mmCIF file of C-alpha atoms in Angstrom:
data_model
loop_
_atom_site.group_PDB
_atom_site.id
_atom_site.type_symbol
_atom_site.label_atom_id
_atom_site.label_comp_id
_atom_site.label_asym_id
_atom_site.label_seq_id
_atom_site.Cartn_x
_atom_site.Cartn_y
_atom_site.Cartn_z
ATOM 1 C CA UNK A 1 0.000 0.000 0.000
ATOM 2 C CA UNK A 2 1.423 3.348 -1.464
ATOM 3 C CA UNK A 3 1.543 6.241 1.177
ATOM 4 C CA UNK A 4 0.432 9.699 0.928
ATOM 5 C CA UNK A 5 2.572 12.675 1.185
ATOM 6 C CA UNK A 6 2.214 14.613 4.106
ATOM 7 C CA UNK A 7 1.665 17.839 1.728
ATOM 8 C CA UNK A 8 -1.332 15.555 0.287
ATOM 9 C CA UNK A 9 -2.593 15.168 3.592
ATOM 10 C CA UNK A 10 -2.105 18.461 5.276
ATOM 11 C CA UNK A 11 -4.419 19.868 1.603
ATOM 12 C CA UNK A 12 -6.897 17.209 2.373
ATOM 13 C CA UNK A 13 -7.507 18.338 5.793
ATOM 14 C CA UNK A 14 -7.308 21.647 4.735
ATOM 15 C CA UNK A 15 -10.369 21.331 2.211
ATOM 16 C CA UNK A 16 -12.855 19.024 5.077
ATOM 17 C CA UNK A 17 -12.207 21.457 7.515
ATOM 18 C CA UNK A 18 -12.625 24.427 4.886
ATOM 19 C CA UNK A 19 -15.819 22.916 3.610
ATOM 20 C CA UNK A 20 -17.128 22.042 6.621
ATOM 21 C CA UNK A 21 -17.201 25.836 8.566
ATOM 22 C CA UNK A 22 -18.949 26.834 4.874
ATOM 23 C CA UNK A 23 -21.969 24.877 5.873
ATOM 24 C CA UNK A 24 -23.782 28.325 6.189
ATOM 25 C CA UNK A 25 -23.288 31.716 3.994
ATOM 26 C CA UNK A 26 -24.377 35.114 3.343
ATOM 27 C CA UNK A 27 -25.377 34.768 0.147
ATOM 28 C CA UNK A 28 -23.548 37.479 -2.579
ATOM 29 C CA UNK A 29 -26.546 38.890 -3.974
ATOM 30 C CA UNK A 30 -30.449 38.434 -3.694
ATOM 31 C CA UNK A 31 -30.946 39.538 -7.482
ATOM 32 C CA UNK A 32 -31.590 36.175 -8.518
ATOM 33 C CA UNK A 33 -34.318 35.259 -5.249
ATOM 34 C CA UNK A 34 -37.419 34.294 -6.771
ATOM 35 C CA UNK A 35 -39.972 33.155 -4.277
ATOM 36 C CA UNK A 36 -44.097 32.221 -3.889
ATOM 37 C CA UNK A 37 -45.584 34.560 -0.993
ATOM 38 C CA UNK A 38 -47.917 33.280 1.433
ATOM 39 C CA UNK A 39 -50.723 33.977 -1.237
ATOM 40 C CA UNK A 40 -49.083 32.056 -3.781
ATOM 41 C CA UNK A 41 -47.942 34.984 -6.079
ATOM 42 C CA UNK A 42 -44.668 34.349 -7.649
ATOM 43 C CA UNK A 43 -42.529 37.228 -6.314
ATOM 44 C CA UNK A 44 -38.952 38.637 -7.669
ATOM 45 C CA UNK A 45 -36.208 40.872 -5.794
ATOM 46 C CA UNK A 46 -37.000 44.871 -6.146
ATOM 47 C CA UNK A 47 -33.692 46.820 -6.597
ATOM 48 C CA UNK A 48 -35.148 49.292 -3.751
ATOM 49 C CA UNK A 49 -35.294 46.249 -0.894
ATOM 50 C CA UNK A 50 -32.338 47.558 1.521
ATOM 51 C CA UNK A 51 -33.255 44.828 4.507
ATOM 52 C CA UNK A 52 -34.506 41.078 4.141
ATOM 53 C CA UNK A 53 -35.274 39.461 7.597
ATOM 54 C CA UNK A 54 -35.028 35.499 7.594
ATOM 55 C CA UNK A 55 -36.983 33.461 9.653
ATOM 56 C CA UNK A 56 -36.360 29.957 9.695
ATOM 57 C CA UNK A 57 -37.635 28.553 12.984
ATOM 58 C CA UNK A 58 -40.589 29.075 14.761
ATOM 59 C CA UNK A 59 -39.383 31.716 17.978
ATOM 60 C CA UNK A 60 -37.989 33.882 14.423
ATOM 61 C CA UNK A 61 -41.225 33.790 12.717
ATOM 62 C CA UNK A 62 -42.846 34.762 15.961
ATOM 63 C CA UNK A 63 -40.433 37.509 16.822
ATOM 64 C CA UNK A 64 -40.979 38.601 13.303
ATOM 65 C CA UNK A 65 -44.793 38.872 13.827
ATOM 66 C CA UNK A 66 -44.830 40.461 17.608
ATOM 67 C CA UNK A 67 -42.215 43.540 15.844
ATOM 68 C CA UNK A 68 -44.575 43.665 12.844
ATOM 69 C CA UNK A 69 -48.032 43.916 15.118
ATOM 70 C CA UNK A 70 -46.128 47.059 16.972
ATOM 71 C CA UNK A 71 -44.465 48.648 14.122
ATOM 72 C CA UNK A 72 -47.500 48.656 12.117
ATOM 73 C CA UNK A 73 -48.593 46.641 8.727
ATOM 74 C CA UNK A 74 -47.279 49.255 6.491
ATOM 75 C CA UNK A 75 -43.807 48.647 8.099
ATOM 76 C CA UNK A 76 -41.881 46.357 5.810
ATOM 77 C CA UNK A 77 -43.378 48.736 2.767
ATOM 78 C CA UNK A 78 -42.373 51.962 4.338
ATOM 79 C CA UNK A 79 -38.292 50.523 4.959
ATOM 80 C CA UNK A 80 -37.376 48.801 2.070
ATOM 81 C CA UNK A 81 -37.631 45.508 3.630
ATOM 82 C CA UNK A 82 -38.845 41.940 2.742
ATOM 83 C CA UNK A 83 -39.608 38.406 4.856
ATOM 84 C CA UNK A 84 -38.153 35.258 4.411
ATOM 85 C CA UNK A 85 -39.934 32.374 5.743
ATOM 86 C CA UNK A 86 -37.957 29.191 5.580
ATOM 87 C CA UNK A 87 -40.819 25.974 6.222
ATOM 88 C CA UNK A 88 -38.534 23.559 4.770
ATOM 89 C CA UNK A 89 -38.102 22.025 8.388
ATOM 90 C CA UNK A 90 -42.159 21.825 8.921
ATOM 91 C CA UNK A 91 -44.000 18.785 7.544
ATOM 92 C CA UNK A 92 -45.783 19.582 4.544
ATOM 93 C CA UNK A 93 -48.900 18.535 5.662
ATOM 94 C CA UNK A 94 -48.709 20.606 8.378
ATOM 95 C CA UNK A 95 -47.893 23.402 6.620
ATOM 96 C CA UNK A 96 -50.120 23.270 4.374
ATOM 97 C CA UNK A 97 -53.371 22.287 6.955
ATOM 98 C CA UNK A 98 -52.795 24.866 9.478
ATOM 99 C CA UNK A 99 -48.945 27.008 8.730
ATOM 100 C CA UNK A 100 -50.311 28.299 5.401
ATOM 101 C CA UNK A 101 -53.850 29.488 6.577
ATOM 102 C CA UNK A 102 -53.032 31.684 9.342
ATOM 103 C CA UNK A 103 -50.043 33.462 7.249
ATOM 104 C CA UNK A 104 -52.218 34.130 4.340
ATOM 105 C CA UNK A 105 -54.129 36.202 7.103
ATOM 106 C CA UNK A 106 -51.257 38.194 7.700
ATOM 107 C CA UNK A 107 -51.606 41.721 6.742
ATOM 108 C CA UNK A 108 -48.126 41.939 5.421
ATOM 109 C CA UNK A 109 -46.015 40.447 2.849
ATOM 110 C CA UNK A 110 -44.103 36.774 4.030
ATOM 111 C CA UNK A 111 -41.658 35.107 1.031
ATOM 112 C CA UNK A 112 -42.017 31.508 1.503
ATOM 113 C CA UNK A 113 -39.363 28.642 0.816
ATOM 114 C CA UNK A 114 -41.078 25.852 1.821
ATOM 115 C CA UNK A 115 -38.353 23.336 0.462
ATOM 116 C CA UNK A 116 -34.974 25.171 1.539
ATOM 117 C CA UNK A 117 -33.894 25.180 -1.869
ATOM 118 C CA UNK A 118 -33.067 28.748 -2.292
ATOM 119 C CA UNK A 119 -32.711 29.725 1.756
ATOM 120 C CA UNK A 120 -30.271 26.650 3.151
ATOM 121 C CA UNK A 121 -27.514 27.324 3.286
ATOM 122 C CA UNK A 122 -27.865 31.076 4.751
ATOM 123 C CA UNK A 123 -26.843 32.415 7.686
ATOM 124 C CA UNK A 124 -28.886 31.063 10.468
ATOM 125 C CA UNK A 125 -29.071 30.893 14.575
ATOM 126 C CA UNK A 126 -31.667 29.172 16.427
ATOM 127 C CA UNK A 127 -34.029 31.531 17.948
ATOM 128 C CA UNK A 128 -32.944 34.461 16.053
ATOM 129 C CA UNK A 129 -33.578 35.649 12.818
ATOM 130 C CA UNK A 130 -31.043 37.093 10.302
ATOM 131 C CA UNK A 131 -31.367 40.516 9.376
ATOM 132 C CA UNK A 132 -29.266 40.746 5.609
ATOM 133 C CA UNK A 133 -27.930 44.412 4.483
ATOM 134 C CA UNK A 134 -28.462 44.877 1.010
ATOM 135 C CA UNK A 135 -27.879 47.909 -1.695
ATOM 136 C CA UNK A 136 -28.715 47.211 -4.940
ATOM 137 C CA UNK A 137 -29.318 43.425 -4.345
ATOM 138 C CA UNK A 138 -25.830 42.955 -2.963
ATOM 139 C CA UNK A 139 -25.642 41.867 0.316
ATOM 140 C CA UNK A 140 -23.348 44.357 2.403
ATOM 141 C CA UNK A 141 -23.718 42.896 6.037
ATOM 142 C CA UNK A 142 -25.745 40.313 8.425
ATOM 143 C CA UNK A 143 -26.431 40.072 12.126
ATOM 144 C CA UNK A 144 -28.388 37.486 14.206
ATOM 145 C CA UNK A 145 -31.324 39.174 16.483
ATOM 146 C CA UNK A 146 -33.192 37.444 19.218
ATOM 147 C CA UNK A 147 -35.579 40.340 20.132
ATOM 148 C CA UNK A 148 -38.335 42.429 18.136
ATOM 149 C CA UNK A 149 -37.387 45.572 19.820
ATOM 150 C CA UNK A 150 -33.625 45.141 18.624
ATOM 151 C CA UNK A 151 -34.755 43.745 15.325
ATOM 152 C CA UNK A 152 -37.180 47.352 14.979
ATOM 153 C CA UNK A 153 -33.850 48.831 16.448
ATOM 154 C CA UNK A 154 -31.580 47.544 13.867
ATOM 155 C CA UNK A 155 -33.621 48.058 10.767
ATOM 156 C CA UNK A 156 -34.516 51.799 11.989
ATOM 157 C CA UNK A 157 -30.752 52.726 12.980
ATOM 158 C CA UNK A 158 -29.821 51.464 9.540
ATOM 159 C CA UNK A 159 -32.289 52.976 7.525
ATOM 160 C CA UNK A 160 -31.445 56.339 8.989
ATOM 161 C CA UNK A 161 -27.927 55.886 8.341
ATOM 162 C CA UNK A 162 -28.573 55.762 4.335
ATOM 163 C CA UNK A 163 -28.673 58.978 3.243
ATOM 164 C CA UNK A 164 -29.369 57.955 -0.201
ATOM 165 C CA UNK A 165 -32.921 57.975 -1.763
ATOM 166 C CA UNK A 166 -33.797 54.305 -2.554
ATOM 167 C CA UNK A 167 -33.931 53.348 -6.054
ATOM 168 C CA UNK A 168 -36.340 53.526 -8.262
ATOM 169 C CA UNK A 169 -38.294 50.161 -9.083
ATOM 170 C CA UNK A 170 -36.884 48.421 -11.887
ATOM 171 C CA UNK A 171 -39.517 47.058 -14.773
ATOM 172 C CA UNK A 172 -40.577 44.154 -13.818
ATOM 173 C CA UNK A 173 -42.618 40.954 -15.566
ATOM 174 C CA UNK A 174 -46.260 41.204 -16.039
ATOM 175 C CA UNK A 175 -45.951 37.151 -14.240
ATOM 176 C CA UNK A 176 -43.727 38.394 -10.989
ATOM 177 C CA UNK A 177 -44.999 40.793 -8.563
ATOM 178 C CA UNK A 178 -41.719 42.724 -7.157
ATOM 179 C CA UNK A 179 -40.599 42.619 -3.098
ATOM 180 C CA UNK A 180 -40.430 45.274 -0.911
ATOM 181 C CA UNK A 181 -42.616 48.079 -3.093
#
């Protein structure tokens, strides 16, 4: 039996240990995010979105909801900022029987990825949601946040640090409603 070279080895190692702190990223850019909302409606990335908010575990959703019921439903609209719902961990029956109905009844906008397949492998801390910086669909920063007054806190302190007017809306497909309008 041949052996390896230590150089060999020591690159191995290298790339498992490499790959496996990459588990979860901040993904580059959200131009490409295409997503159903909670009433189905196919929905595509608006240049002018400057905050997404993922959820994807049930104390974030519900952190998400108690800021949203105080900061009012014209909140998200009013800051440039979109929600992320990952139910990829949730049965689908479930989700479907009782998850879907009450978000649907939500007076705000929710993005739904109900498999994972465009949300898993972002950044992500149990009972916490993300909060993603973005200009221009480019995602300039992250942090985890665990409360709804320091998630309100966050996106507010932010906002008032761009002094830039937000973009204009780019045109958009008669088929894809933009996010974050």
């Amino acid at each position: 039996m041949r052996k390896m070279p230590s150089a060999l080895k020591a690159f191995t190692l290298s790339l498992t240990l490499l790959a496996s702190t990459l588990s979860y990223a901040s993904p580059a850019s959200m131009e490409t995010l295409r997503l159903r909302d909670q009433h189905d409606t196919p929905i595509k990335m608006s240049a002018n979105v400057r905050f997404v908010i993922f959820a994807h575990d049930m104390p974030g959703k519900d952190l998400v909801k108690e800021m949203l019921a105080k900061a009012g439903e014209n909140y998200l609209t009013e800051h440039h900022v979109v929600f992320v719902a990952d139910v990829s961990g949730m049965p689908r029956i479930i989700a479907r029987m009782f998850a879907y109905p009450a978000m649907r009844k939500a007076p705000y906008q929710i993005l739904i990825d109900e498999v994972g397949s465009r949300t898993g492998d972002w950044e992500r801390q149990d009972s916490a949601v993300t909060l993603f910086r973005l200009q221009e669909f480019a995602v300039t920063g992250y942090e985890f946040i665990d409360t709804p007054e320091a998630l309100n806190e966050a996106i507010n302190r932010a906002a008032e640090a761009v002094t830039e007017a937000p973009q204009t809306p780019t045109e958009e497909s008669d088929t894809e409603t933009p996010a974050g309008e």
